[in-house]
Coordinates of C-alpha atoms in Angstrom, one line a residue:
M295 CA -5.2 -22.7 1.3
L296 CA -8.2 -21.8 3.4
G297 CA -7.4 -18.2 3.0
V298 CA -7.2 -18.5 -0.7
L299 CA -10.5 -20.3 -0.9
L300 CA -12.2 -17.8 1.3
S301 CA -10.9 -14.8 -0.6
V302 CA -12.0 -16.3 -3.9
G303 CA -15.4 -17.2 -2.4
L304 CA -15.9 -13.7 -1.0
V305 CA -15.3 -12.2 -4.5
L306 CA -17.5 -14.7 -6.3
S307 CA -20.3 -14.3 -3.7
G308 CA -20.5 -10.5 -4.3
W309 CA -20.6 -9.9 -0.6
G310 CA -20.1 -6.2 0.1
Q311 CA -19.8 -5.4 -3.6
Q312 CA -21.7 -2.9 -5.7
S313 CA -22.6 -3.7 -9.3
W314 CA -20.0 -1.3 -10.7
Q315 CA -17.1 -2.6 -8.8
P316 CA -15.8 -5.8 -10.4
G317 CA -12.8 -5.0 -12.5
Y318 CA -13.5 -1.2 -12.4
D319 CA -9.9 -0.1 -11.6
L320 CA -8.4 -2.7 -14.0
A321 CA -10.5 -1.2 -16.8
V322 CA -9.0 2.3 -15.9
Y323 CA -5.5 0.7 -16.2
R324 CA -6.3 -0.7 -19.6
D325 CA -7.6 2.6 -20.8
G326 CA -4.4 4.3 -19.5
A327 CA -2.3 1.8 -21.4
R328 CA -4.4 2.3 -24.6
D329 CA -4.0 6.0 -24.3
L330 CA -0.2 5.7 -23.9
L331 CA 0.1 3.6 -27.1
A332 CA -2.1 6.0 -29.0
G333 CA 0.0 9.0 -27.8
R334 CA -3.0 10.6 -26.0
D335 CA -2.8 12.5 -22.7
L336 CA -3.3 9.9 -20.0
Y337 CA -5.2 12.2 -17.7
L338 CA -8.0 13.4 -19.9
R339 CA -10.2 10.3 -20.0
E340 CA -13.0 10.3 -17.4
T341 CA -14.9 7.2 -16.4
Y342 CA -18.6 7.0 -16.3
R343 CA -18.4 7.4 -12.5
G344 CA -16.3 10.5 -12.7
H345 CA -12.8 9.0 -12.0
W346 CA -9.5 9.4 -13.8
F347 CA -6.2 7.7 -14.3
V348 CA -4.2 9.0 -11.4
Y349 CA -0.8 7.1 -11.5
P350 CA 2.5 8.5 -13.0
P351 CA 3.2 7.8 -16.7
F352 CA 5.5 4.9 -15.8
A353 CA 2.5 3.0 -14.4
A354 CA 0.8 3.1 -17.7
V355 CA 3.9 1.4 -19.3
L356 CA 3.5 -1.5 -16.9
F357 CA -0.2 -1.8 -17.8
V358 CA 0.4 -2.3 -21.5
P359 CA 0.6 -6.1 -21.3
L360 CA -3.0 -6.1 -20.0
L361 CA -4.1 -5.2 -23.6
L362 CA -2.8 -8.6 -24.7
L363 CA -5.7 -10.2 -22.8
P364 CA -9.4 -10.1 -23.7
A365 CA -11.2 -7.8 -21.2
P366 CA -13.3 -10.6 -19.7
V367 CA -10.2 -12.6 -19.0
D368 CA -7.8 -10.0 -17.6
L369 CA -9.5 -9.7 -14.1
V370 CA -9.2 -13.5 -13.6
V371 CA -5.6 -13.5 -14.5
W372 CA -4.9 -10.3 -12.5
D373 CA -6.6 -11.7 -9.4
A374 CA -4.7 -15.0 -9.7
V375 CA -1.4 -12.9 -9.7
L376 CA -2.6 -10.9 -6.7
V377 CA -3.4 -14.0 -4.7
A378 CA -0.1 -15.8 -5.7
V379 CA 2.0 -12.7 -4.8
A380 CA 0.1 -12.1 -1.5
V381 CA 0.6 -15.7 -0.4
W382 CA 4.3 -15.6 -1.3
A383 CA 4.8 -12.2 0.5
C384 CA 2.9 -13.4 3.6
W385 CA 5.1 -16.5 3.8
K386 CA 8.3 -14.5 3.4
V387 CA 7.3 -11.7 5.9
F388 CA 5.7 -13.8 8.6
R389 CA 8.5 -16.4 8.6
S390 CA 11.1 -13.6 8.8
V391 CA 9.7 -12.6 12.2
G392 CA 9.4 -16.1 13.5
A393 CA 5.5 -16.2 13.4
G394 CA 5.4 -20.0 13.6
L395 CA 1.8 -21.3 13.4
L396 CA 0.6 -17.7 12.6
V397 CA 2.1 -18.0 9.1
G398 CA -0.9 -20.0 7.8
L399 CA -3.5 -18.3 10.0
G400 CA -2.1 -14.9 9.3
T401 CA -2.0 -15.5 5.6
A402 CA -5.7 -16.5 5.7
Y403 CA -6.5 -13.3 7.7
V404 CA -4.7 -11.1 5.1
L405 CA -6.4 -12.7 2.2
V406 CA -9.9 -12.2 3.6
S407 CA -9.2 -8.7 5.0
D408 CA -11.1 -5.9 3.5
P409 CA -8.1 -4.2 1.8
F410 CA -7.2 -7.4 -0.1
R411 CA -10.8 -8.3 -0.9
E412 CA -11.5 -4.8 -2.3
A413 CA -8.3 -5.0 -4.4
L414 CA -9.4 -8.4 -5.8
V415 CA -12.9 -7.0 -6.7
L416 CA -11.6 -3.8 -8.3
G417 CA -8.5 -5.4 -9.9
Q418 CA -6.2 -3.0 -8.0
I419 CA -2.4 -2.7 -8.2
S420 CA -2.1 -1.5 -4.6
P421 CA -1.3 -5.0 -3.1
L422 CA 1.7 -5.2 -5.5
V423 CA 2.9 -1.8 -4.5
V424 CA 2.7 -2.7 -0.7
V425 CA 4.4 -6.0 -1.3
G426 CA 7.1 -4.4 -3.3
L427 CA 7.8 -1.9 -0.5
V428 CA 7.6 -4.3 2.4
V429 CA 9.4 -7.3 0.9
G430 CA 12.0 -4.9 -0.6
C431 CA 12.8 -3.7 2.9
L432 CA 12.9 -7.3 4.1
Y433 CA 15.5 -8.1 1.5
G434 CA 17.3 -4.9 2.5
G435 CA 19.9 -4.9 -0.3
R436 CA 20.0 -3.8 -3.9
G437 CA 17.6 -6.6 -5.0
G438 CA 15.1 -5.3 -2.5
A439 CA 15.8 -1.7 -3.6
V440 CA 14.6 -2.7 -7.1
L441 CA 11.2 -3.8 -5.6
A442 CA 10.9 -0.7 -3.3
G443 CA 12.0 1.7 -6.1
L444 CA 9.5 0.3 -8.5
S445 CA 6.8 0.7 -5.9
G446 CA 7.6 4.3 -5.5
A447 CA 7.7 4.9 -9.3
V448 CA 4.2 3.4 -9.6
K449 CA 2.5 5.2 -6.8
V450 CA 4.9 8.1 -5.6
T451 CA 4.0 7.9 -1.8
P452 CA 6.0 4.7 -1.2
A453 CA 9.1 6.8 -2.2
L454 CA 9.1 7.8 1.4
V455 CA 11.2 4.6 1.8
V456 CA 14.2 6.7 0.8
A457 CA 14.2 7.9 4.4
A458 CA 16.5 4.9 4.9
V459 CA 19.2 7.1 3.6
V460 CA 19.7 8.5 7.2
N461 CA 20.7 5.0 8.3
R462 CA 24.5 4.5 7.8
R463 CA 24.2 0.8 6.9
A464 CA 21.2 1.2 4.6
R465 CA 22.5 4.3 2.8
W466 CA 24.5 2.9 -0.1
W467 CA 23.3 -0.7 0.2
F468 CA 19.6 0.2 -0.2
A469 CA 18.4 3.8 -0.1
V470 CA 20.5 5.2 -2.9
A471 CA 19.7 2.2 -5.1
V472 CA 15.9 2.8 -4.4
A473 CA 16.4 6.4 -5.5
V474 CA 18.2 5.4 -8.7
V475 CA 15.6 2.7 -9.6
G476 CA 12.8 5.1 -9.0
A477 CA 14.4 7.9 -11.0
V478 CA 15.2 5.6 -14.0
A479 CA 11.6 4.3 -14.0
T480 CA 10.1 7.8 -13.7
V481 CA 12.4 9.1 -16.6
L482 CA 11.3 6.2 -18.7
G483 CA 7.6 7.2 -18.2
V484 CA 8.5 10.8 -19.0
L485 CA 10.2 9.8 -22.2
L486 CA 7.3 7.7 -23.4
A487 CA 4.6 10.1 -22.4
P488 CA 6.2 13.6 -22.2
R489 CA 2.9 15.6 -22.5
S490 CA 1.2 13.5 -19.9
A491 CA 4.3 13.8 -17.6
V492 CA 4.1 17.6 -17.8
S493 CA 0.4 17.4 -16.7
Y494 CA 1.0 14.9 -14.0
F495 CA 4.2 16.3 -12.3
G496 CA 3.3 20.0 -13.0
E497 CA -0.3 20.0 -11.7
L498 CA -2.2 16.8 -11.1
L499 CA 0.2 15.2 -8.6
W500 CA -0.7 18.0 -6.2
D501 CA -4.5 18.0 -6.9
S502 CA -6.0 15.5 -4.4
A503 CA -9.5 16.8 -5.3
R504 CA -9.1 14.9 -8.5
V505 CA -9.2 11.7 -6.5
A506 CA -11.9 12.5 -4.0
A507 CA -12.9 15.0 -1.2
P508 CA -11.3 14.3 2.2
G509 CA -14.7 13.9 3.8
T510 CA -15.6 10.9 1.6
T511 CA -16.7 8.2 4.1
T512 CA -14.4 5.6 2.6
N513 CA -11.3 7.8 3.2
N514 CA -8.9 6.2 5.8
S515 CA -6.4 9.0 6.0
L516 CA -5.8 11.6 8.8
A517 CA -7.4 14.2 6.6
G518 CA -10.4 11.9 6.2
A519 CA -10.6 11.4 10.0
F520 CA -10.7 15.1 10.7
A521 CA -13.2 15.7 7.9
H522 CA -15.5 12.9 9.2
A523 CA -15.5 14.5 12.6
G524 CA -16.5 17.9 11.1
L525 CA -13.2 19.5 12.0
P526 CA -10.8 21.5 9.8
T527 CA -8.1 19.3 8.1
W528 CA -5.1 21.5 8.8
P529 CA -4.2 19.6 12.0
A530 CA -3.8 16.5 9.7
V531 CA -0.9 18.4 8.0
V532 CA 0.8 19.0 11.3
L533 CA 0.4 15.3 12.3
A534 CA 1.6 14.3 8.9
V535 CA 4.9 16.2 9.4
A536 CA 5.3 14.6 12.8
L537 CA 4.7 11.1 11.3
V538 CA 7.3 11.7 8.6
G539 CA 9.7 12.8 11.3
L540 CA 8.9 9.5 13.1
V541 CA 9.8 7.5 10.0
L542 CA 13.1 9.4 9.8
W543 CA 13.8 8.8 13.5
F544 CA 13.1 5.0 13.2
A545 CA 15.1 4.8 10.0
R546 CA 18.1 6.2 11.8
R547 CA 17.9 4.0 14.9
C548 CA 16.9 0.7 13.4
D549 CA 19.5 -2.1 12.9
W550 CA 19.6 -2.6 9.2
L551 CA 21.3 -6.0 9.6
D552 CA 18.2 -7.2 11.5
R553 CA 15.4 -8.6 9.4
V554 CA 12.8 -7.7 12.1
D555 CA 13.8 -4.1 12.1
R556 CA 13.8 -4.0 8.2
V557 CA 10.3 -5.5 8.1
R558 CA 9.1 -3.0 10.8
F559 CA 10.5 -0.1 8.8
G560 CA 8.8 -1.2 5.5
L561 CA 5.5 -1.6 7.3
L562 CA 5.9 1.7 9.1
V563 CA 6.6 3.5 5.8
S564 CA 3.5 1.9 4.2
L565 CA 1.2 2.7 7.1
V566 CA 2.5 6.3 7.4
T567 CA 1.9 7.0 3.7
C568 CA -1.7 5.8 4.3
L569 CA -2.1 8.3 7.1
V570 CA -0.5 11.3 5.5
S571 CA -2.0 10.9 2.0
P572 CA -5.0 13.2 1.5
V573 CA -7.1 10.2 0.3
T574 CA -6.5 6.6 1.3
W575 CA -8.8 3.8 0.2
S576 CA -9.0 0.4 1.9
H577 CA -7.0 -1.3 -0.8
H578 CA -4.1 1.1 -0.1
A579 CA -3.8 -0.2 3.4
L580 CA -2.8 -3.9 3.0
A581 CA 0.1 -3.1 5.3
A582 CA -2.4 -2.9 8.2
P583 CA -3.3 -6.6 8.2
L584 CA 0.3 -7.5 7.5
A585 CA 1.4 -5.4 10.5
V586 CA -1.2 -7.1 12.7
V587 CA 0.2 -10.5 12.0
V588 CA 3.8 -9.4 12.3
L589 CA 3.1 -7.8 15.7
L590 CA 1.3 -10.9 16.9
G591 CA 4.3 -12.9 15.8
L592 CA 6.6 -10.7 17.8
R593 CA 4.2 -11.0 20.8
R594 CA 3.6 -7.2 20.9
F595 CA 0.6 -6.3 23.1
P596 CA -1.6 -9.0 21.5
V597 CA -4.9 -7.8 22.8
L598 CA -4.4 -4.3 21.5
V599 CA -3.1 -5.7 18.2
V600 CA -6.2 -7.9 17.8
L601 CA -8.4 -4.9 18.4
A602 CA -6.5 -2.8 15.9
G603 CA -6.9 -5.6 13.4
V604 CA -10.7 -5.9 13.7
P605 CA -11.6 -2.8 11.5
W606 CA -9.7 -4.4 8.6
S607 CA -11.7 -7.6 8.7
L608 CA -15.1 -5.9 8.7
P609 CA -16.7 -3.6 6.1
V610 CA -16.8 -0.8 8.7
L611 CA -16.6 1.9 6.0
Q612 CA -20.1 0.9 4.8
W613 CA -21.5 1.6 8.3
G614 CA -21.0 5.3 8.5
P615 CA -18.4 7.9 9.4
V616 CA -18.3 7.1 13.1
L617 CA -17.1 3.5 12.5
A618 CA -14.9 4.7 9.6
Q619 CA -12.9 6.5 12.3
T620 CA -11.7 3.2 13.6
R621 CA -9.4 2.7 10.7
P622 CA -7.3 5.8 11.0
L623 CA -7.1 5.1 14.7
S624 CA -6.0 1.5 13.9
L625 CA -3.3 2.8 11.6
L626 CA -2.0 5.1 14.4
V627 CA -2.0 2.3 16.9
L628 CA -0.1 0.0 14.6
V629 CA 2.5 2.8 13.8
V630 CA 3.1 3.3 17.6
L631 CA 3.5 -0.5 18.2
L632 CA 5.9 -0.9 15.2
V633 CA 8.3 1.7 16.5
S634 CA 8.2 0.6 20.1
P635 CA 11.3 -1.3 21.2
V636 CA 11.6 -5.0 20.5
R637 CA 13.5 -7.1 23.0
R638 CA 16.6 -8.8 21.7
D639 CA 15.1 -12.3 22.1
E640 CA 12.3 -11.2 19.7
R641 CA 14.8 -10.4 16.9
V642 CA 15.6 -12.7 14.0
A643 CA 19.1 -12.7 12.7
V644 CA 19.9 -12.2 9.0

């Protein structure tokens, strides 16, 4: 309850916000849904700040119900859904790893973290994508595959979760179902917006410049870290390949019958997608505060974990590129800790 009150208070107070932010992304979603119903290309409308609709056509289908609400009301309803889903997900995930007293405190930390606060202000869908991926892996079966598959269909990068196919136990029980759900949802979007689908999958999906330049201070990805340091970004591609390989390695060795391993895998996929994407905003990285609490619940190097969690509780991105580097570093630290061996007495049976 404390976390809910604090998160709402932070949004209402305007702390750390700029005048253009409240409901900005939600308005883009509404425009996308409106263009879909009108048969227009989803990717031609530019906002007054030079931004575009950047999700696959299937996402626009999901945003159509927003048009049933008056614009002044939709952000309130959307944020209420985000808070409710986040609280539910924290309760499920943190209890699954035996977090004990950290369930309540950890939920409060997640709700006041910068990724969630930013999502509330903008009216972002990213928390729902992260929750779908992580809780989908927690469930681990075909029901969880629906959640994870929809997350991948809405924002492409979570589709990395199909790396679970290299795990013998997860292959038919989870990974193939994820692929089927994602494919069906994607085809639905293509059928409803064929012209937009040609634009998106043929060109725009590969054009990260449409989102932002890597050197943007608020970019949390590896490409952003190298650009902030004034270095060429090609080493980020090499590291990205290595991180994807790490995901495959962990997917193969994890015990899919173990809830702790499944949660670690879901968090790992979400964090790695943040690192390897050309552009990663704060609201994309909700898995970071989730991972901090999970690792504390598992008693994994608590001092290091707390330090890794600090950048996500402070608006460090507003303080310049030097402090902005702390977030990609935090993501890397959390990735390493998630894949490090967990003792048998730290595991929670199904």
